[in-house]
Coordinates of C-alpha atoms and ligand atoms in Angstrom, one line a residue:
X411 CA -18.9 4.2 10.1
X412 CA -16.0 2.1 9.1
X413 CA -14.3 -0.5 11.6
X414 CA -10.6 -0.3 10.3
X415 CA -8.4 -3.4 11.6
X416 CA -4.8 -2.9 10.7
X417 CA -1.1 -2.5 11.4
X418 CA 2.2 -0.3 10.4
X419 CA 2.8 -2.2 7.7
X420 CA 2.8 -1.3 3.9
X421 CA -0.9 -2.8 3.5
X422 CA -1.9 -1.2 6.6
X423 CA -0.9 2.2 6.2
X424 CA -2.5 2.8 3.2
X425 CA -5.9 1.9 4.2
X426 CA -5.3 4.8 6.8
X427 CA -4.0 7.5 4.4
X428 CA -7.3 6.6 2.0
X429 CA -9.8 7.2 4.7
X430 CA -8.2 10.7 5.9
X431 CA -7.9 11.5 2.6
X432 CA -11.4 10.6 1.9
X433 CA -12.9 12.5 5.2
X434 CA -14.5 9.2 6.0
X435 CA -15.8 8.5 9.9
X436 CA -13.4 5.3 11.4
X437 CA -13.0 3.6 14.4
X438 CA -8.8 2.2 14.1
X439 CA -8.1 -1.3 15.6
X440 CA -4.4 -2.0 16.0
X441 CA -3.9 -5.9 15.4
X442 CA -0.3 -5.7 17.0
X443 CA 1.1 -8.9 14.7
X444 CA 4.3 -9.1 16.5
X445 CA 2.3 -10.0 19.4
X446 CA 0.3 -12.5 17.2
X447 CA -3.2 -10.7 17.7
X448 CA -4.0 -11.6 13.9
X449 CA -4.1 -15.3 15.1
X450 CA -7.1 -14.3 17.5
X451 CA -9.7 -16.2 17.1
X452 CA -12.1 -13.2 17.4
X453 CA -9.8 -11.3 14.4
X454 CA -9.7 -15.5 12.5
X455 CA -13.6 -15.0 12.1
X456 CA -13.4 -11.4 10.3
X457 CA -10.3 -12.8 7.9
X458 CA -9.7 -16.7 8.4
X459 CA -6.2 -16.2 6.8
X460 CA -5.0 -14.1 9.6
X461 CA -3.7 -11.1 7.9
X462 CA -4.5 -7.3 7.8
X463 CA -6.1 -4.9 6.6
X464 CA -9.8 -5.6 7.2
X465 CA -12.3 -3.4 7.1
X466 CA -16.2 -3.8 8.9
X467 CA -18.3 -1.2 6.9
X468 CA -21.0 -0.8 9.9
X469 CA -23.5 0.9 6.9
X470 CA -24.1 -2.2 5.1
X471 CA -22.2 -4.9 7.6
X472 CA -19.7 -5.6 5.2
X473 CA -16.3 -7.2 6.0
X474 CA -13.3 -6.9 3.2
X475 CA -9.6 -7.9 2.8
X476 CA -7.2 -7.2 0.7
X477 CA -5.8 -3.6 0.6
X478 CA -6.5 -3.2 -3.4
X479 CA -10.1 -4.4 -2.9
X480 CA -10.3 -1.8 0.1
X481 CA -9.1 0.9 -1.7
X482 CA -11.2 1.0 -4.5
X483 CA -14.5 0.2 -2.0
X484 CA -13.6 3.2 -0.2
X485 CA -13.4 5.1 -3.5
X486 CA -16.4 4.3 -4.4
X487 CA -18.4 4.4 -1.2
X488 CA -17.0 8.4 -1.2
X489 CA -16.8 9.1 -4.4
X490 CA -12.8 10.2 -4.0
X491 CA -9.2 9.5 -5.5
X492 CA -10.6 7.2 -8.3
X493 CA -12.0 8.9 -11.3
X494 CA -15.5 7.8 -12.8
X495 CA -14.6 7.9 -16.1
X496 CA -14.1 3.9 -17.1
X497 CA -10.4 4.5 -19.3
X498 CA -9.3 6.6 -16.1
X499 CA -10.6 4.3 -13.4
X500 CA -8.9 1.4 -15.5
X501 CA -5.4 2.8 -15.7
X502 CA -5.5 3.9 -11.6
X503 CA -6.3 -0.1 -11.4
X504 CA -3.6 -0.9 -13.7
X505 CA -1.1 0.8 -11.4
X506 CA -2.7 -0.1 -8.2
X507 CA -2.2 -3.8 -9.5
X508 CA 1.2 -3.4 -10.6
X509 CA 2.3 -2.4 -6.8
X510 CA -0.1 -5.4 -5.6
X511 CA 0.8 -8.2 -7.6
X512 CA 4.5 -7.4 -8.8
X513 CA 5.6 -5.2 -6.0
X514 CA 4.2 -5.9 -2.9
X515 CA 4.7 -9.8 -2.6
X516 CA 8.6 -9.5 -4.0
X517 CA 9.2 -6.8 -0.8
X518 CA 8.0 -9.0 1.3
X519 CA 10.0 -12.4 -0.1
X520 CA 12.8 -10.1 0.1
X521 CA 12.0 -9.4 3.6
X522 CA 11.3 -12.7 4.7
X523 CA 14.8 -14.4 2.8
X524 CA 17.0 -12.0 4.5
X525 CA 15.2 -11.6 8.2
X526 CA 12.1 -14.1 9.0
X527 CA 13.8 -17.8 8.2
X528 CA 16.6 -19.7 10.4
X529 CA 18.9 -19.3 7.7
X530 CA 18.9 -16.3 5.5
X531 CA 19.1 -16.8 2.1
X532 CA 21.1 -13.6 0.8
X533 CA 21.7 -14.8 -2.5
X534 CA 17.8 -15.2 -3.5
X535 CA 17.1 -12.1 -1.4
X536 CA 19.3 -9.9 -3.9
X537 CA 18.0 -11.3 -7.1
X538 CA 14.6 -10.3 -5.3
X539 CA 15.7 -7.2 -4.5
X540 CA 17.4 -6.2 -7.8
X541 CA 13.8 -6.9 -9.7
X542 CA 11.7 -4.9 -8.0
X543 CA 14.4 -2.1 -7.8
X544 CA 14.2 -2.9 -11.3
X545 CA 10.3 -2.8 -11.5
X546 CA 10.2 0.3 -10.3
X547 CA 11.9 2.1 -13.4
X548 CA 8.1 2.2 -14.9
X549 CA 7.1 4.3 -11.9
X550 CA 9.7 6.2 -12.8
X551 CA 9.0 6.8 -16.6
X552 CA 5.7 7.4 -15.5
X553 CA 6.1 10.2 -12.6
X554 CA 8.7 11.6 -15.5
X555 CA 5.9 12.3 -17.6
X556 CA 2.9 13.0 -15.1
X557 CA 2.6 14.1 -11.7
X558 CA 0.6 11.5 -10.3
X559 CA 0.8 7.5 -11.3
X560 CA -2.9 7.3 -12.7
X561 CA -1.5 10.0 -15.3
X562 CA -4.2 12.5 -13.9
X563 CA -5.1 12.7 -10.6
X564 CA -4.0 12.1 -6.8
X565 CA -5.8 9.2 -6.6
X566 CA -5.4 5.3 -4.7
X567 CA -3.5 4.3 -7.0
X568 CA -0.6 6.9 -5.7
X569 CA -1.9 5.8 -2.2
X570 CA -1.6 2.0 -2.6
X571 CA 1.9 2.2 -3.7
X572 CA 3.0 4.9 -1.2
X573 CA 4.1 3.0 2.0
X574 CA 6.2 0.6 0.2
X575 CA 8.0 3.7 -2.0
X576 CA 8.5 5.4 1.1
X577 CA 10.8 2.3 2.3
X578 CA 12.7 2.1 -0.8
X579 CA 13.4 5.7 -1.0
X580 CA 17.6 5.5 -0.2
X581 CA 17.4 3.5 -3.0
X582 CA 15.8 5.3 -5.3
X583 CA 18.0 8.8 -4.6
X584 CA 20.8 6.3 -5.5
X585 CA 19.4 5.0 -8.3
X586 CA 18.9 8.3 -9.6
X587 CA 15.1 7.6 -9.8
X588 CA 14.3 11.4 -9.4
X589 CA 10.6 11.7 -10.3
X590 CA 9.5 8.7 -7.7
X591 CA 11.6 11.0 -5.1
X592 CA 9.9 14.2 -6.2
X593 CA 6.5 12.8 -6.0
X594 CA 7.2 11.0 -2.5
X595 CA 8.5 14.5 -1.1
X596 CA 5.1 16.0 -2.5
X597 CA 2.8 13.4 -1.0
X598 CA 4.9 13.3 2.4
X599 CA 3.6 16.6 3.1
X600 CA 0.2 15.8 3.3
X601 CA -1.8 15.5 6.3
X602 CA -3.3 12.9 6.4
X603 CA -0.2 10.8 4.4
X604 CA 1.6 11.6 7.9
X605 CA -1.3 10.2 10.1
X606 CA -1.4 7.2 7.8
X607 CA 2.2 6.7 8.4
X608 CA 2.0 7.0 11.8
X609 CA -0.4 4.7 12.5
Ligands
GSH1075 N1 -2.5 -9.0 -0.3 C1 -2.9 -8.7 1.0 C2 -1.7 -8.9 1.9 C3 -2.1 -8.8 3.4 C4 -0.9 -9.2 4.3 O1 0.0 -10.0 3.9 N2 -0.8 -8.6 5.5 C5 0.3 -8.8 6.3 C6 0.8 -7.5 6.8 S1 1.3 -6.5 5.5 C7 -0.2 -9.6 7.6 O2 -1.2 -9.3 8.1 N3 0.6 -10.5 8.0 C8 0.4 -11.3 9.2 C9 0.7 -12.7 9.1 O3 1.0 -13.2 8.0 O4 0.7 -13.4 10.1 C10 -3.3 -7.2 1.1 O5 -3.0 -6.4 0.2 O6 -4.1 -6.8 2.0

């Protein structure tokens, strides 16, 4: 049984799709972080930097961050949405990391520029803005030439990048980024991408 702490936010929605995609047993904690509940000091002792997703794996008493890490624990505690193969699992990394490390923190500079400080800074917010837009050409290309972003399979890789596409997606139908929008209308559909969602 997992212990799932988490929030509607692109990290935590993700973590909720994986584990109903994965038919694994949870128990969900909201951590409400407009309320501050990730500054709890019972939630500070699971994750001293006061951020979600965590998980508690009650099997082996484990306790991870970071939704990338999670991801590809889950996978391979249920043996689902990574492949085994080591080329295959590599290049389902290689886009996972591409959302984590080049996506993920630019969405949420953008975020915090134009809506979280005294004085918004529009101007750096753009240039922000425009590079990840920009970025996400090479999801494009990719979901041009296969159906999911690993190149073979649904797997977390797809998931880790979802929430944030799903966001964006205005912008991609304007930027004429058709295959992202084709593969976020197919993965929309799914059941438990719609729980995750609604967490
Ligand atoms: N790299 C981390 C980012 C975690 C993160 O920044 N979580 C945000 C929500 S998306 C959070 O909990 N923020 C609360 C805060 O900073 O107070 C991951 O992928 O899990």
């Amino acid at each position: 049984m997992i212990d799932l702490y988490t929030y509607a936010t692109i990290n935590g929605q993700n973590i909720v799709i994986a584990l109903e995609e994965m038919q694994l047993e949870y128990n969900l904690h909201k951590v409400n972080l407009m309320k501050g509940e990730q500054q709890k000091p019972e939630f500070l002792k699971l994750n001293p930097s006061g951020r979600i997703p965590i998980i508690v794996d009650q099997d082996n008493g484990l306790v991870l961050s970071q939704s990338s890490a999670i991801l590809i624990y889950l996978a391979e505690k249920s043996g689902k949405l990574m492949p085994s193969d080591t080329s295959k699992k590599a290049k389902t990394q290689e886009w996972m990391m591409f959302h984590a490390s080049d996506l993920a923190p630019n969405l949420f500079n953008n975020f915090y520029l134009k809506a979280l400080i005294k004085e918004p800074q529009l101007v750096a917010a753009q240039f922000i803005k425009d590079r990840y837009l920009n970025l996400y050409q090479y999801f494009d290309k990719q979901l041009s030439e296969h159906e999911f972003l690993n190149g073979f399979d649904y797997s977390i890789a797809d998931i880790a990048a979802y929430p944030a596409i799903d966001r964006l997606c205005d912008s991609f139908v304007e930027l004429g980024y058709d295959n992202i929008v084709r593969w976020h209308q197919q993965l929309s559909k799914r059941s438990a991408v719609i729980k995750g969602m609604n967490v």
